[in-house]
Each structure stands twice: as C-alpha cells, then as structure tokens.
Amino acid sequence: MGDKGKANGLYESQGKAINNFPVTIGLPKGDLARELINDPLNLSFVKLKASYDEDNLKQALIYHVNELLLSLGSGFAYMGKEYLLSVAGKEQFSDLLFYNTRLHAYVVVEVKVTEFESAYLGQLSGYMSLVNHILKDEIDNPTIGLLICKSKNNIFAQYCLEGYSQPIAITAYEGIQILPENFNDSLPSIEELEEEIRNK
C-alpha cells in the first residue's frame, strides 16, 4: 500500500479487515482492534442453498453462534440478533450485536450477501450512533462497526471509509457450503434459536 493509504490511517494487512481503527480509536487500542477482526471470515460451518438471502445467512450464523464467535476473532460475546434500537419513537434493528471484552466496546455487525457498497457504511454508522446513545455506559469505549459482505474491492472500501469518524471495519466472508436447491432444509425457526440460546 502506498503512503497515501498510510497517511489516511487506513491499514490493510493479510488476514485483517479494512478499517480506520488507528485514526478513530488511536494507538495502541487501534492496533489491538485491528488484530481482533479476521478477513476474510471463514464461514465453512454454514450450509445454505445457492439462493440464500440475508435472513437465511443471519439465521444460520446464529444457529452456529459459537463457531461464528471463533471465526470473528478474539473476545467477542454475543448480545442479540435484530437488536432493537429505539429512540424518539423510531425503531431500528441492527443485524447482530456483540460486546468485545478485550476492547470493552459494543460491536454492531451488519451482514450483506452482496459485494460491498458505500451506502452500507451509512446504515452501519447510524446503528453505531444509536448504540452509543442507548447502550454504551461510561466504562465502555466507543462502539465499533463491522460490515460483513460477500466480497469487497479493498481500494474502493478504503476510500469510502475515509469519510467516517467512527471506528469501522469491513470484511468479506468465504467458505459457505452450498446445498442443492431441493435439499430439505431443517434449520430451526428464529424463535427456536432464541429459546436454545437462552437455555445455554
């Protein structure tokens, strides 16, 4: 990467997500945050039909939440799926919410089944602001955003990230096992998943 990318504080290293952590979190926590998030995420534990959508993927990720936590990186604790963020009569739902025990920060995760698009960052940033106002306590560090896409153009993602002052990382996923369309899907419902997680 050239000096321009370094000057903007956007770092990329093999196996690490595109992020703006050194600028938005500062050192040394920025380096720690960068080390905690893998890129690409290995989702080989997920089995879906080729026609899967975001809901299918999110349901499969929660069904395999322990494997997802290992895939994400170090220190992640699961808080909820479609997590309700309500303010001034408006309700928003973040795809997934985690807390990172090493960074002492909430981590808002948005899951997309398409290539990275710049508009995804605005949506994620909005959820992060809501978490900072609704959930974050004095002992917590600022909320971190993680955008998980099917693929990304690293240079385009870096440039798009320059306009954001909140700590955000962008990663791709790989390894999903594709099942035949006529496969009899036996994944449990969202209600069954939530009940199973509560009972663990």
Short mmCIF file of C-alpha atoms in Angstrom, two decimals:
data_model
loop_
_atom_site.label_atom_id
_atom_site.label_comp_id
_atom_site.label_asym_id
_atom_site.label_seq_id
_atom_site.Cartn_x
_atom_site.Cartn_y
_atom_site.Cartn_z
CA MET A 1 0.00 0.00 0.00
CA GLY A 2 1.28 3.47 -0.79
CA ASP A 3 1.93 6.37 1.55
CA LYS A 4 -1.46 7.90 0.83
CA GLY A 5 -3.26 4.96 2.43
CA LYS A 6 -0.96 5.12 5.47
CA ALA A 7 -1.44 8.87 5.82
CA ASN A 8 -5.19 8.43 5.92
CA GLY A 9 -4.87 5.85 8.69
CA LEU A 10 -6.43 3.07 6.63
CA TYR A 11 -4.47 -0.10 7.06
CA GLU A 12 -4.65 -3.44 5.38
CA SER A 13 -2.63 -6.48 6.24
CA GLN A 14 -3.07 -10.02 5.08
CA GLY A 15 -5.78 -11.66 7.15
CA LYS A 16 -7.04 -8.37 8.64
CA ALA A 17 -10.12 -6.36 7.77
CA ILE A 18 -10.06 -2.96 6.04
CA ASN A 19 -10.51 -0.46 8.89
CA ASN A 20 -9.93 3.06 10.18
CA PHE A 21 -9.08 1.99 13.75
CA PRO A 22 -5.66 3.68 14.16
CA VAL A 23 -7.26 7.08 13.44
CA THR A 24 -10.64 6.62 15.15
CA ILE A 25 -9.57 4.60 18.19
CA GLY A 26 -5.92 5.64 18.46
CA LEU A 27 -2.91 3.60 19.48
CA PRO A 28 -2.40 1.08 20.99
CA LYS A 29 -6.11 0.15 21.12
CA GLY A 30 -6.44 0.73 17.37
CA ASP A 31 -3.80 -1.89 16.70
CA LEU A 32 -5.46 -4.28 19.14
CA ALA A 33 -8.84 -3.77 17.45
CA ARG A 34 -7.27 -4.37 14.05
CA GLU A 35 -5.76 -7.65 15.25
CA LEU A 36 -9.10 -8.91 16.61
CA ILE A 37 -11.11 -8.98 13.37
CA ASN A 38 -10.31 -11.57 10.72
CA ASP A 39 -10.58 -11.03 6.96
CA PRO A 40 -11.95 -12.96 5.27
CA LEU A 41 -14.24 -14.59 7.80
CA ASN A 42 -14.27 -18.35 7.42
CA LEU A 43 -17.94 -19.40 7.38
CA SER A 44 -17.34 -23.01 6.37
CA PHE A 45 -19.61 -24.09 9.23
CA VAL A 46 -22.60 -22.56 7.36
CA LYS A 47 -24.65 -24.64 4.89
CA LEU A 48 -27.15 -22.79 2.71
CA LYS A 49 -28.92 -23.14 -0.62
CA ALA A 50 -27.47 -21.13 -3.51
CA SER A 51 -30.48 -18.79 -3.43
CA TYR A 52 -29.83 -17.72 0.19
CA ASP A 53 -30.62 -14.17 1.28
CA GLU A 54 -29.58 -12.05 4.28
CA ASP A 55 -32.22 -13.56 6.57
CA ASN A 56 -31.08 -17.10 5.70
CA LEU A 57 -27.46 -16.19 6.39
CA LYS A 58 -28.19 -14.42 9.68
CA GLN A 59 -30.33 -17.34 10.89
CA ALA A 60 -27.54 -19.80 10.03
CA LEU A 61 -24.93 -17.62 11.79
CA ILE A 62 -26.97 -17.51 15.00
CA TYR A 63 -27.64 -21.24 14.82
CA HIS A 64 -23.84 -21.66 14.77
CA VAL A 65 -23.11 -18.73 17.08
CA ASN A 66 -20.21 -20.47 18.86
CA GLU A 67 -18.45 -21.10 15.54
CA LEU A 68 -19.21 -17.52 14.48
CA LEU A 69 -17.59 -16.16 17.63
CA LEU A 70 -14.44 -18.17 16.89
CA SER A 71 -14.45 -17.00 13.26
CA LEU A 72 -14.84 -13.32 14.19
CA GLY A 73 -11.75 -13.20 16.34
CA SER A 74 -10.82 -12.77 19.99
CA GLY A 75 -13.01 -11.56 22.85
CA PHE A 76 -16.44 -11.42 21.18
CA ALA A 77 -19.58 -12.08 23.24
CA TYR A 78 -22.98 -12.43 21.54
CA MET A 79 -25.68 -9.93 22.61
CA GLY A 80 -28.50 -10.47 20.10
CA LYS A 81 -29.88 -10.67 16.56
CA GLU A 82 -32.09 -7.96 15.02
CA TYR A 83 -31.29 -5.99 18.17
CA LEU A 84 -33.92 -3.31 18.80
CA LEU A 85 -32.62 0.26 19.00
CA SER A 86 -35.48 2.62 19.79
CA VAL A 87 -35.25 6.40 20.13
CA ALA A 88 -37.79 9.23 19.76
CA GLY A 89 -40.50 6.82 18.61
CA LYS A 90 -38.30 5.34 15.87
CA GLU A 91 -37.31 1.68 15.91
CA GLN A 92 -34.20 0.38 14.20
CA PHE A 93 -32.82 -3.17 14.23
CA SER A 94 -29.11 -3.92 13.94
CA ASP A 95 -28.38 -7.28 12.31
CA LEU A 96 -26.17 -8.60 15.11
CA LEU A 97 -24.85 -7.07 18.31
CA PHE A 98 -21.74 -8.22 20.17
CA TYR A 99 -19.60 -6.95 23.01
CA ASN A 100 -15.83 -7.27 22.81
CA THR A 101 -14.35 -7.96 26.22
CA ARG A 102 -10.80 -7.05 25.18
CA LEU A 103 -11.78 -3.67 23.74
CA HIS A 104 -14.59 -3.02 26.25
CA ALA A 105 -16.83 -1.90 23.42
CA TYR A 106 -20.08 -2.86 21.74
CA VAL A 107 -19.68 -4.16 18.20
CA VAL A 108 -22.54 -3.59 15.75
CA VAL A 109 -22.45 -6.08 12.86
CA GLU A 110 -24.24 -5.66 9.55
CA VAL A 111 -24.40 -8.67 7.23
CA LYS A 112 -24.72 -8.26 3.45
CA VAL A 113 -24.93 -11.04 0.86
CA THR A 114 -23.65 -8.82 -1.94
CA GLU A 115 -20.40 -7.03 -2.77
CA PHE A 116 -19.51 -4.03 -0.61
CA GLU A 117 -21.33 -0.79 -1.47
CA SER A 118 -20.61 2.61 0.07
CA ALA A 119 -24.25 3.04 1.19
CA TYR A 120 -23.82 0.16 3.63
CA LEU A 121 -21.48 2.32 5.73
CA GLY A 122 -24.15 4.96 6.32
CA GLN A 123 -26.61 2.38 7.63
CA LEU A 124 -23.99 0.85 9.92
CA SER A 125 -22.86 4.26 11.19
CA GLY A 126 -26.44 5.13 12.14
CA TYR A 127 -26.80 1.96 14.20
CA MET A 128 -23.48 2.65 15.90
CA SER A 129 -24.62 6.15 16.94
CA LEU A 130 -27.80 4.69 18.41
CA VAL A 131 -25.85 2.09 20.40
CA ASN A 132 -23.54 4.84 21.70
CA HIS A 133 -26.55 6.79 22.98
CA ILE A 134 -28.76 3.92 24.17
CA LEU A 135 -26.46 1.15 25.43
CA LYS A 136 -22.94 2.50 25.91
CA ASP A 137 -22.01 3.26 29.52
CA GLU A 138 -19.21 5.42 30.91
CA ILE A 139 -16.97 2.38 31.30
CA ASP A 140 -17.41 1.37 27.64
CA ASN A 141 -15.27 2.57 24.77
CA PRO A 142 -16.98 3.95 21.63
CA THR A 143 -18.97 1.42 19.64
CA ILE A 144 -17.22 -0.38 16.79
CA GLY A 145 -18.90 -1.22 13.49
CA LEU A 146 -18.23 -4.37 11.49
CA LEU A 147 -19.60 -4.70 7.97
CA ILE A 148 -19.55 -8.26 6.63
CA CYS A 149 -20.01 -8.50 2.85
CA LYS A 150 -19.88 -11.32 0.34
CA SER A 151 -16.90 -9.60 -1.28
CA LYS A 152 -15.18 -6.23 -1.43
CA ASN A 153 -12.82 -4.22 -3.56
CA ASN A 154 -10.20 -3.26 -0.97
CA ILE A 155 -9.16 0.04 -2.54
CA PHE A 156 -12.76 1.17 -3.04
CA ALA A 157 -13.64 0.15 0.54
CA GLN A 158 -10.66 2.08 1.93
CA TYR A 159 -11.58 5.24 0.07
CA CYS A 160 -15.21 5.04 1.15
CA LEU A 161 -14.16 4.55 4.77
CA GLU A 162 -12.21 7.83 4.81
CA GLY A 163 -15.41 9.83 5.31
CA TYR A 164 -16.27 8.19 8.63
CA SER A 165 -15.04 9.29 12.06
CA GLN A 166 -16.47 6.24 13.86
CA PRO A 167 -14.37 3.04 14.16
CA ILE A 168 -15.48 0.70 11.36
CA ALA A 169 -14.05 -2.44 9.79
CA ILE A 170 -15.10 -4.07 6.52
CA THR A 171 -14.55 -7.76 5.94
CA ALA A 172 -15.61 -10.36 3.40
CA TYR A 173 -16.74 -13.89 4.08
CA GLU A 174 -15.89 -17.17 2.41
CA GLY A 175 -16.42 -20.90 2.70
CA ILE A 176 -20.21 -21.20 2.86
CA GLN A 177 -21.22 -24.72 1.82
CA ILE A 178 -23.84 -24.52 -0.92
CA LEU A 179 -26.59 -27.14 -0.78
CA PRO A 180 -28.76 -28.30 -3.70
CA GLU A 181 -31.96 -26.27 -4.10
CA ASN A 182 -34.08 -29.39 -3.49
CA PHE A 183 -32.31 -30.09 -0.16
CA ASN A 184 -34.79 -30.41 2.71
CA ASP A 185 -33.74 -27.58 4.98
CA SER A 186 -34.01 -28.40 8.67
CA LEU A 187 -32.74 -25.18 10.24
CA PRO A 188 -34.83 -24.19 13.27
CA SER A 189 -37.01 -21.07 13.33
CA ILE A 190 -35.81 -17.79 14.84
CA GLU A 191 -37.97 -18.46 17.92
CA GLU A 192 -36.42 -21.91 18.36
CA LEU A 193 -32.93 -20.44 18.02
CA GLU A 194 -33.56 -17.75 20.61
CA GLU A 195 -35.01 -20.31 23.02
CA GLU A 196 -31.98 -22.58 22.55
CA ILE A 197 -29.57 -19.68 23.19
CA ARG A 198 -31.47 -18.65 26.34
CA ASN A 199 -31.21 -22.21 27.67
CA LYS A 200 -27.43 -22.48 27.15
#
